[in-house]
Short mmCIF file of C-alpha atoms in Angstrom, two decimals:
data_model
loop_
_atom_site.label_atom_id
_atom_site.label_comp_id
_atom_site.label_asym_id
_atom_site.label_seq_id
_atom_site.Cartn_x
_atom_site.Cartn_y
_atom_site.Cartn_z
CA MET J 1 139.82 126.04 114.69
CA LYS J 2 136.75 127.74 116.02
CA LYS J 3 137.23 125.93 119.46
CA HIS J 4 140.42 126.66 119.75
CA VAL J 5 140.18 130.28 119.21
CA PHE J 6 137.24 130.35 121.55
CA ILE J 7 138.90 128.75 124.46
CA SER J 8 142.04 130.84 123.80
CA CYS J 9 139.89 133.90 124.31
CA VAL J 10 138.34 132.87 127.12
CA LEU J 11 141.29 131.70 128.86
CA SER J 12 143.10 135.21 128.39
CA VAL J 13 139.96 136.80 129.75
CA LEU J 14 139.98 134.65 133.01
CA ILE J 15 143.29 135.65 133.87
CA PHE J 16 141.77 138.81 135.35
CA PRO J 17 138.60 137.25 136.93
CA LEU J 18 140.50 134.91 138.89
CA VAL J 19 142.42 137.45 140.56
CA THR J 20 139.32 139.48 141.08
CA ALA J 21 136.04 137.49 140.74
CA ALA J 22 132.57 136.38 141.94
CA ALA J 23 130.88 134.23 144.12
CA ASP J 24 129.00 134.62 147.43
CA LEU J 25 130.81 135.94 150.72
CA SER J 26 127.42 135.65 152.62
CA SER J 27 128.00 133.39 155.74
CA PRO J 28 125.98 129.99 154.92
CA HIS J 29 122.70 129.52 157.44
CA ARG J 30 123.74 125.71 158.21
CA ILE J 31 126.78 123.62 158.79
CA PHE J 32 125.12 120.69 156.75
CA GLU J 33 121.80 120.76 154.54
CA ILE J 34 120.17 119.12 151.85
CA GLY J 35 117.70 120.80 149.62
CA VAL J 36 115.35 120.93 146.40
CA ASP J 37 114.79 123.96 144.02
CA ALA J 38 112.17 123.96 141.20
CA ASP J 39 112.77 127.19 138.73
CA PHE J 40 110.50 127.50 135.84
CA GLY J 41 109.00 130.28 133.35
CA VAL J 42 107.32 130.46 129.93
CA ALA J 43 107.06 134.02 128.07
CA ASN J 44 106.19 135.68 125.13
CA ASN J 45 106.55 139.06 123.92
CA TYR J 46 103.05 140.41 122.66
CA TRP J 47 100.13 138.83 124.14
CA GLY J 48 99.44 139.00 128.00
CA VAL J 49 96.50 137.37 130.30
CA GLY J 50 94.62 140.69 130.12
CA ASP J 51 94.59 140.29 126.51
CA VAL J 52 92.89 137.01 126.32
CA LEU J 53 90.87 136.70 129.38
CA GLN J 54 88.25 138.81 127.82
CA LYS J 55 84.53 138.17 127.86
CA GLU J 56 84.26 139.16 123.93
CA LEU J 57 87.75 138.31 122.33
CA LEU J 58 88.41 140.90 119.83
CA ILE J 59 90.90 140.62 117.01
CA ASP J 60 92.24 143.50 115.35
CA LEU J 61 94.82 142.60 113.01
CA LYS J 62 96.28 146.12 112.00
CA GLU J 63 96.70 146.84 115.87
CA ILE J 64 98.53 143.75 116.20
CA ALA J 65 100.76 144.56 113.11
CA ASN J 66 101.39 147.98 114.50
CA ASN J 67 102.47 147.05 117.96
CA MET J 68 104.16 143.63 117.32
CA PRO J 69 107.90 144.17 118.14
CA SER J 70 110.17 144.24 115.12
CA LYS J 71 111.64 140.96 115.59
CA GLY J 72 108.14 139.27 115.05
CA PHE J 73 106.24 137.27 118.01
CA ASN J 74 108.54 135.38 120.07
CA LEU J 75 107.96 132.33 122.91
CA ALA J 76 110.43 131.22 125.10
CA PHE J 77 110.64 128.76 128.10
CA HIS J 78 112.90 127.54 130.93
CA ASP J 79 112.83 125.01 133.13
CA ARG J 80 115.21 123.56 136.30
CA GLU J 81 114.71 121.05 139.09
CA GLN J 82 117.93 119.88 141.40
CA VAL J 83 118.56 118.54 144.27
CA PHE J 84 121.71 119.24 146.59
CA LEU J 85 123.79 118.73 149.45
CA ASN J 86 126.17 121.27 151.17
CA LEU J 87 128.83 120.93 153.81
CA ASN J 88 129.83 124.14 155.47
CA LEU J 89 132.74 123.16 157.72
CA ASN J 90 133.92 126.90 158.12
CA SER J 91 134.96 129.72 155.61
CA HIS J 92 137.76 127.83 154.08
CA LEU J 93 136.12 124.50 153.87
CA GLN J 94 133.03 124.34 151.82
CA PHE J 95 131.59 121.55 149.86
CA GLY J 96 128.39 121.18 147.71
CA VAL J 97 127.13 118.48 145.28
CA SER J 98 124.08 118.81 143.05
CA ALA J 99 122.02 116.69 140.50
CA GLY J 100 119.38 118.62 138.21
CA VAL J 101 117.81 118.77 134.90
CA GLU J 102 117.33 121.57 132.56
CA THR J 103 115.24 122.65 129.62
CA ASN J 104 114.97 125.59 127.43
CA GLY J 105 113.61 126.37 124.12
CA SER J 106 112.17 129.34 122.10
CA LEU J 107 110.12 129.93 118.91
CA THR J 108 110.18 133.12 116.80
CA ILE J 109 107.59 133.83 114.05
CA SER J 110 108.95 136.65 111.73
CA ASN J 111 107.16 139.98 111.56
CA ASP J 112 106.34 139.69 108.03
CA LEU J 113 103.12 137.45 108.94
CA PHE J 114 101.66 140.27 110.87
CA ASP J 115 102.51 142.88 108.28
CA MET J 116 100.73 140.79 105.96
CA LEU J 117 97.66 140.15 108.42
CA GLY J 118 97.40 143.77 109.26
CA SER J 119 98.15 145.52 105.74
CA GLY J 120 97.00 142.86 103.46
CA MET J 121 98.40 142.24 100.07
CA THR J 122 98.67 143.69 96.38
CA LEU J 123 97.61 141.11 93.80
CA GLY J 124 100.39 139.08 92.54
CA SER J 125 103.00 140.04 95.48
CA LYS J 126 104.63 137.37 97.53
CA LYS J 127 106.07 137.69 101.02
CA THR J 128 108.28 134.97 103.08
CA ILE J 129 107.76 134.11 106.46
CA ASP J 130 110.37 132.33 108.98
CA VAL J 131 109.51 130.19 112.03
CA THR J 132 112.92 129.68 113.83
CA SER J 133 112.86 127.02 116.89
CA TYR J 134 115.47 125.51 119.02
CA ALA J 135 115.27 123.50 122.07
CA ASP J 136 117.55 121.45 124.71
CA MET J 137 117.49 119.59 127.65
CA PHE J 138 120.23 118.59 130.03
CA ALA J 139 120.96 116.20 133.07
CA ASP J 140 123.98 117.19 135.17
CA ILE J 141 125.90 116.28 138.26
CA ASN J 142 127.82 119.08 140.13
CA LEU J 143 130.59 118.79 142.47
CA SER J 144 131.93 122.62 144.30
CA PHE J 145 134.69 123.47 146.65
CA LYS J 146 134.72 127.09 147.96
CA THR J 147 137.51 128.37 150.03
CA ILE J 148 139.21 131.90 150.89
CA VAL J 149 142.69 132.52 149.27
CA ASN J 150 144.13 135.79 150.06
CA ASP J 151 140.99 137.55 150.94
CA PHE J 152 139.14 136.10 147.60
CA SER J 153 136.51 133.85 148.18
CA VAL J 154 137.09 131.47 145.71
CA THR J 155 134.64 128.74 144.20
CA VAL J 156 135.45 125.82 141.75
CA ALA J 157 132.71 123.70 140.34
CA PRO J 158 133.53 120.96 137.70
CA THR J 159 130.03 119.53 136.25
CA TYR J 160 129.68 116.54 134.27
CA PHE J 161 126.48 117.08 132.02
CA VAL J 162 124.40 114.59 129.97
CA PRO J 163 122.59 115.81 126.87
CA LEU J 164 119.10 114.26 126.83
CA MET J 165 117.51 116.06 123.88
CA PHE J 166 118.67 118.77 121.57
CA VAL J 167 116.86 120.30 118.46
CA PRO J 168 119.49 122.79 116.69
CA LYS J 169 118.34 126.03 115.46
CA THR J 170 115.83 125.37 112.85
CA THR J 171 114.19 127.78 110.30
CA VAL J 172 111.21 126.97 108.26
CA SER J 173 110.59 129.28 105.57
CA GLY J 174 107.10 129.87 103.81
CA SER J 175 105.83 131.96 101.26
CA VAL J 176 102.55 133.68 101.17
CA TYR J 177 101.55 135.30 97.77
CA THR J 178 98.37 136.36 95.94
CA THR J 179 97.34 135.29 92.55
CA GLN J 180 95.94 137.53 90.12
CA GLY J 181 92.44 136.21 90.68
CA GLY J 182 92.22 137.33 94.38
CA LYS J 183 93.20 134.06 96.05
CA ILE J 184 95.45 134.01 99.06
CA ARG J 185 98.15 130.99 98.98
CA ALA J 186 100.56 130.00 101.53
CA ASN J 187 102.90 127.15 101.45
CA ALA J 188 106.09 126.08 104.11
CA GLU J 189 107.78 123.07 104.53
CA SER J 190 111.43 122.56 106.20
CA ILE J 191 113.26 119.21 107.51
CA VAL J 192 113.70 119.07 111.35
CA ASP J 193 116.11 117.03 113.50
CA VAL J 194 115.71 115.86 116.75
CA TYR J 195 118.81 114.50 118.51
CA THR J 196 118.02 112.22 121.55
CA ALA J 197 119.83 110.21 124.24
CA VAL J 198 117.68 106.95 123.36
CA ASP J 199 115.95 105.61 120.36
CA MET J 200 112.59 107.08 120.21
CA SER J 201 111.08 105.22 117.81
CA SER J 202 108.83 102.87 119.97
CA LEU J 203 107.63 105.90 122.08
CA VAL J 204 106.60 107.74 119.04
CA GLU J 205 105.28 104.97 116.98
CA ASP J 206 104.05 102.64 119.17
CA SER J 207 103.30 104.68 122.56
CA GLU J 208 105.63 102.45 124.45
CA ILE J 209 108.70 103.38 127.14
CA PRO J 210 111.70 103.24 125.06
CA GLU J 211 114.51 100.67 126.14
CA TYR J 212 117.41 102.55 127.60
CA ASP J 213 121.09 101.75 129.24
CA ILE J 214 121.49 104.10 132.05
CA ALA J 215 125.49 103.00 131.76
CA GLU J 216 125.35 103.99 127.93
CA ILE J 217 123.59 107.28 128.37
CA MET J 218 125.96 108.54 131.20
CA SER J 219 129.01 107.56 129.22
CA ASN J 220 127.96 110.10 126.46
CA GLY J 221 128.21 113.06 128.86
CA GLY J 222 130.46 116.20 128.51
CA PHE J 223 132.28 118.38 130.85
CA ASP J 224 132.34 122.07 132.01
CA LEU J 225 133.81 124.24 134.52
CA THR J 226 132.38 126.99 136.62
CA LEU J 227 134.84 129.38 138.26
CA ALA J 228 134.02 132.31 140.68
CA ALA J 229 135.94 134.61 142.77
CA GLU J 230 135.19 137.62 144.90
CA ARG J 231 136.27 139.71 147.68
CA TYR J 232 135.46 142.79 149.89
CA TRP J 233 136.59 146.13 148.08
CA LEU J 234 135.17 148.77 150.30
CA ASP J 235 132.94 148.98 153.38
CA GLY J 236 129.84 146.99 152.61
CA LEU J 237 130.80 146.12 148.83
CA SER J 238 131.91 142.96 147.72
CA ALA J 239 132.19 142.11 143.99
CA GLY J 240 133.91 140.03 141.68
CA MET J 241 133.67 138.02 138.44
CA PHE J 242 132.15 134.31 137.31
CA THR J 243 132.39 131.92 134.52
CA ARG J 244 131.07 128.88 132.91
CA ILE J 245 133.59 127.32 130.44
CA PRO J 246 132.31 124.22 128.47
CA ILE J 247 135.27 121.80 127.75
CA ILE J 248 134.20 118.59 126.73
CA PRO J 249 130.93 118.00 124.58
CA GLY J 250 128.11 115.81 125.20
CA ARG J 251 127.25 113.60 122.83
CA LEU J 252 123.56 112.34 121.58
CA LYS J 253 123.48 108.83 119.68
CA HIS J 254 120.07 108.98 117.99
CA LYS J 255 118.53 111.05 115.51
CA MET J 256 114.67 111.38 114.51
CA THR J 257 113.86 113.37 111.34
CA THR J 258 110.83 114.33 109.78
CA ARG J 259 109.50 116.96 107.14
CA VAL J 260 107.06 119.71 108.47
CA TYR J 261 104.73 121.05 106.09
CA ALA J 262 101.83 123.61 105.87
CA TYR J 263 99.31 124.73 103.18
CA PHE J 264 96.37 126.93 103.08
CA GLU J 265 94.30 128.79 100.09
CA GLU J 266 91.11 131.03 100.25
CA ASP J 267 89.40 133.46 98.25
CA ASN J 268 89.19 136.06 100.93
CA LEU J 269 91.30 135.86 104.23
CA MET J 270 89.29 138.61 105.80
CA ASP J 271 85.83 136.19 105.36
CA PHE J 272 87.62 133.28 106.99
CA ILE J 273 88.65 135.51 110.11
CA SER J 274 85.06 137.00 110.32
CA ASP J 275 82.87 133.98 109.40
CA ARG J 276 83.75 131.39 112.19
CA ASP J 277 81.73 129.04 110.20
CA LYS J 278 83.55 129.01 106.79
CA GLU J 279 86.15 126.34 106.33
CA LEU J 280 89.85 127.27 105.22
CA LYS J 281 91.03 125.14 102.69
CA LYS J 282 94.21 123.94 104.54
CA ASP J 283 96.68 120.93 105.03
CA ALA J 284 99.20 120.65 107.66
CA GLY J 285 101.49 118.22 109.53
CA HIS J 286 104.55 116.11 108.98
CA ASP J 287 105.83 112.92 107.55
CA ASP J 288 106.44 109.74 109.37
CA PHE J 289 109.69 110.15 111.53
CA THR J 290 112.56 108.30 110.10
CA TYR J 291 115.34 107.20 112.74
CA SER J 292 119.34 106.74 112.37
CA ASP J 293 122.38 106.31 114.79
CA ALA J 294 124.12 110.06 115.42
CA ASP J 295 126.99 111.39 117.18
CA TYR J 296 125.90 114.88 117.51
CA ARG J 297 128.02 117.18 119.96
CA ALA J 298 126.20 119.42 122.83
CA TYR J 299 127.65 121.71 125.06
CA ARG J 300 125.62 123.79 127.99
CA PRO J 301 125.82 127.60 127.28
CA PHE J 302 129.25 129.70 128.15
CA ARG J 303 129.03 132.40 130.73
CA LEU J 304 131.03 135.27 131.72
CA GLY J 305 129.98 137.80 133.89
CA VAL J 306 130.63 140.18 136.96
CA ASN J 307 128.25 140.62 140.07
CA ALA J 308 128.71 142.43 143.65
CA THR J 309 126.74 142.89 146.85
CA TYR J 310 126.31 146.47 148.36
CA ALA J 311 124.95 146.70 151.66
CA PRO J 312 125.11 150.45 152.69
CA PHE J 313 123.52 150.20 155.98
CA GLY J 314 124.56 146.71 157.27
CA GLU J 315 123.44 142.93 156.51
CA TRP J 316 119.70 144.21 156.88
CA LEU J 317 119.63 145.76 153.35
CA LYS J 318 121.32 144.42 150.12
CA LEU J 319 121.54 145.64 146.53
CA MET J 320 122.46 142.93 144.55
CA PRO J 321 123.55 143.55 140.54
CA MET J 322 124.80 140.93 138.22
CA LEU J 323 125.86 141.42 134.42
CA ALA J 324 126.86 138.84 132.10
CA VAL J 325 127.35 137.41 128.54
CA ALA J 326 126.07 134.16 127.48
CA VAL J 327 126.58 132.09 124.33
CA ARG J 328 124.19 129.04 123.57
CA ASN J 329 125.45 126.61 121.35
CA PRO J 330 129.36 127.49 121.52
CA TYR J 331 131.75 126.44 119.02
CA SER J 332 128.97 126.14 116.62
CA SER J 333 127.53 128.00 113.60
CA ASP J 334 124.41 127.92 115.78
CA MET J 335 125.78 130.12 118.30
CA ILE J 336 123.52 132.47 119.72
CA VAL J 337 124.74 135.15 121.87
CA TYR J 338 122.87 137.54 124.27
CA PRO J 339 123.53 139.45 127.62
CA GLU J 340 121.95 138.76 131.17
CA TYR J 341 121.67 141.09 134.03
CA SER J 342 119.67 141.21 137.28
CA VAL J 343 119.20 143.81 140.03
CA ASP J 344 117.76 142.49 143.32
CA VAL J 345 117.09 144.15 146.68
CA GLN J 346 117.08 141.96 149.71
CA LEU J 347 115.45 143.39 153.04
CA ALA J 348 116.36 140.72 156.11
CA LEU J 349 114.14 140.95 159.00
CA TRP J 350 115.63 139.51 162.36
CA ARG J 351 117.85 136.83 159.83
CA LEU J 352 114.50 135.17 160.01
CA LEU J 353 112.59 136.29 157.09
CA PHE J 354 114.33 137.84 154.08
CA LEU J 355 112.08 139.65 151.44
CA ASN J 356 113.20 140.41 148.29
CA ALA J 357 112.36 142.05 144.75
CA GLY J 358 114.12 142.56 141.36
CA THR J 359 114.17 142.88 137.64
CA ALA J 360 116.24 140.36 135.40
CA TYR J 361 117.15 139.07 131.90
CA THR J 362 118.19 135.41 132.41
CA ASP J 363 117.81 132.47 129.48
CA GLN J 364 116.56 134.81 127.38
CA ILE J 365 113.45 135.75 129.47
CA PHE J 366 112.80 139.04 131.22
CA GLN J 367 111.60 138.84 134.58
CA GLN J 368 109.97 141.00 137.30
CA ARG J 369 109.78 139.38 140.57
CA VAL J 370 109.38 139.70 144.34
CA GLY J 371 109.48 136.82 146.85
CA PHE J 372 110.60 135.61 150.20
CA ALA J 373 112.67 133.33 152.20
CA LEU J 374 111.72 131.98 155.91
CA ASN J 375 114.91 130.49 157.80
CA LEU J 376 113.75 128.55 160.79
CA ARG J 377 117.27 127.42 161.07
CA LEU J 378 116.39 123.83 160.70
CA VAL J 379 114.21 124.15 157.85
CA GLU J 380 114.09 127.16 155.01
CA LEU J 381 111.61 127.69 152.63
CA LEU J 382 112.00 130.01 149.57
CA ALA J 383 109.38 131.19 147.20
CA GLN J 384 109.35 133.77 144.43
CA VAL J 385 106.87 134.66 141.64
CA ARG J 386 107.72 136.26 138.53
CA TRP J 387 106.21 138.56 135.85
CA CYS J 388 107.81 137.20 132.45
CA GLY J 389 108.04 138.20 128.90
CA THR J 390 110.53 138.20 125.90
CA ASP J 391 110.27 141.85 125.56
CA PHE J 392 110.90 144.12 128.53
CA LYS J 393 108.29 146.60 128.35
CA ASN J 394 105.41 143.72 128.14
CA SER J 395 107.06 141.41 130.70
CA PHE J 396 105.25 144.08 133.05
CA ASN J 397 101.82 143.21 131.30
CA LEU J 398 102.27 139.39 132.44
CA THR J 399 103.11 138.17 129.24
CA GLY J 400 104.64 135.05 130.65
CA ALA J 401 104.71 133.92 134.11
CA GLY J 402 107.30 132.08 136.54
CA ALA J 403 108.05 130.87 139.81
CA PHE J 404 111.07 129.55 142.03
CA VAL J 405 110.37 127.18 145.09
CA GLY J 406 113.20 125.98 147.17
CA VAL J 407 113.34 124.09 150.46
CA ARG J 408 116.45 123.42 152.44
CA ILE J 409 116.58 120.97 155.82
CA GLY J 410 119.67 120.79 157.89
CA PHE J 411 121.68 122.28 161.06
#
């Protein structure tokens, strides 16, 4: 039922975008080209490089507790590599095919842990600490067709994707409490399920490459559809809308399950922190994995947004904003809804060198970025470096880093 309601809402919203929507009206640089892109980033919302790379590392628990964001500590990563081929015959006939692998993940530790470490606990009290995580990996094959229809640049891109690994949103809840005798104790445990495209038992148990059947893996793929449309509205301004609609889920046929746990006990936690030779009474790890067949359904994220390109003084200077909403794990109780945006400025020098800078929030990572593209006609090189964070303010403090590198070859 959720699935049908969600699709109905999406299709109703798309009636407008298909008449006024978003792609890219810029002329392609080559008629035929092949290329490769690599895009990755890792970020957190508190610790920057300057906080760690110090001659003497000082830990002020009270300061950490006071400055930690209200949602707690968050770590996220994103990685995508793809190869592609484009054939741009003219403005009405542009074709593309690409294949890639994309990985995403996140880990969040609730703020209760840092409050406890910074402010302590009264005797006989108890606090609950949550650790939430998810991860996914998809391979995809994409076909695209772009043309001009009644002054609109329209792009249609069906994609066949194959889930390779999926960890649903999982929360590990732990309890921390003090005894009347002044001891501090903590324990946590949870069941973690990891869904995979192949049976991982041989790799986990014996460090041997698992057996796999490419045809079987590919047969478990799903399908989604990307649509975009854009047109010129005013002199120097083009704008439109875009969307990616999950339609058929991919399936993961194998599951590995374990119980993760952690425990510690200490008469005085501050003594442990200040005395490096003091050993903490602790135990942590996970049980042996169990393996079973599964039929888990996984979708790539839904996206719906608007974008624009504004060139007030000609093609040499462009302002390119984008605003979207994304839904990770659509059609499920683990649905995560979040906004995405970007604002980029591009400076073109003789159509040879393109400089760019901007700010963005995509794949749940904030980015402050600068880069360039060097177009030598037969070869084009692109590079961009990024200061990242899962908190906007701290992304300027290098609480993460990322990069984009691309190469195109053609004529």
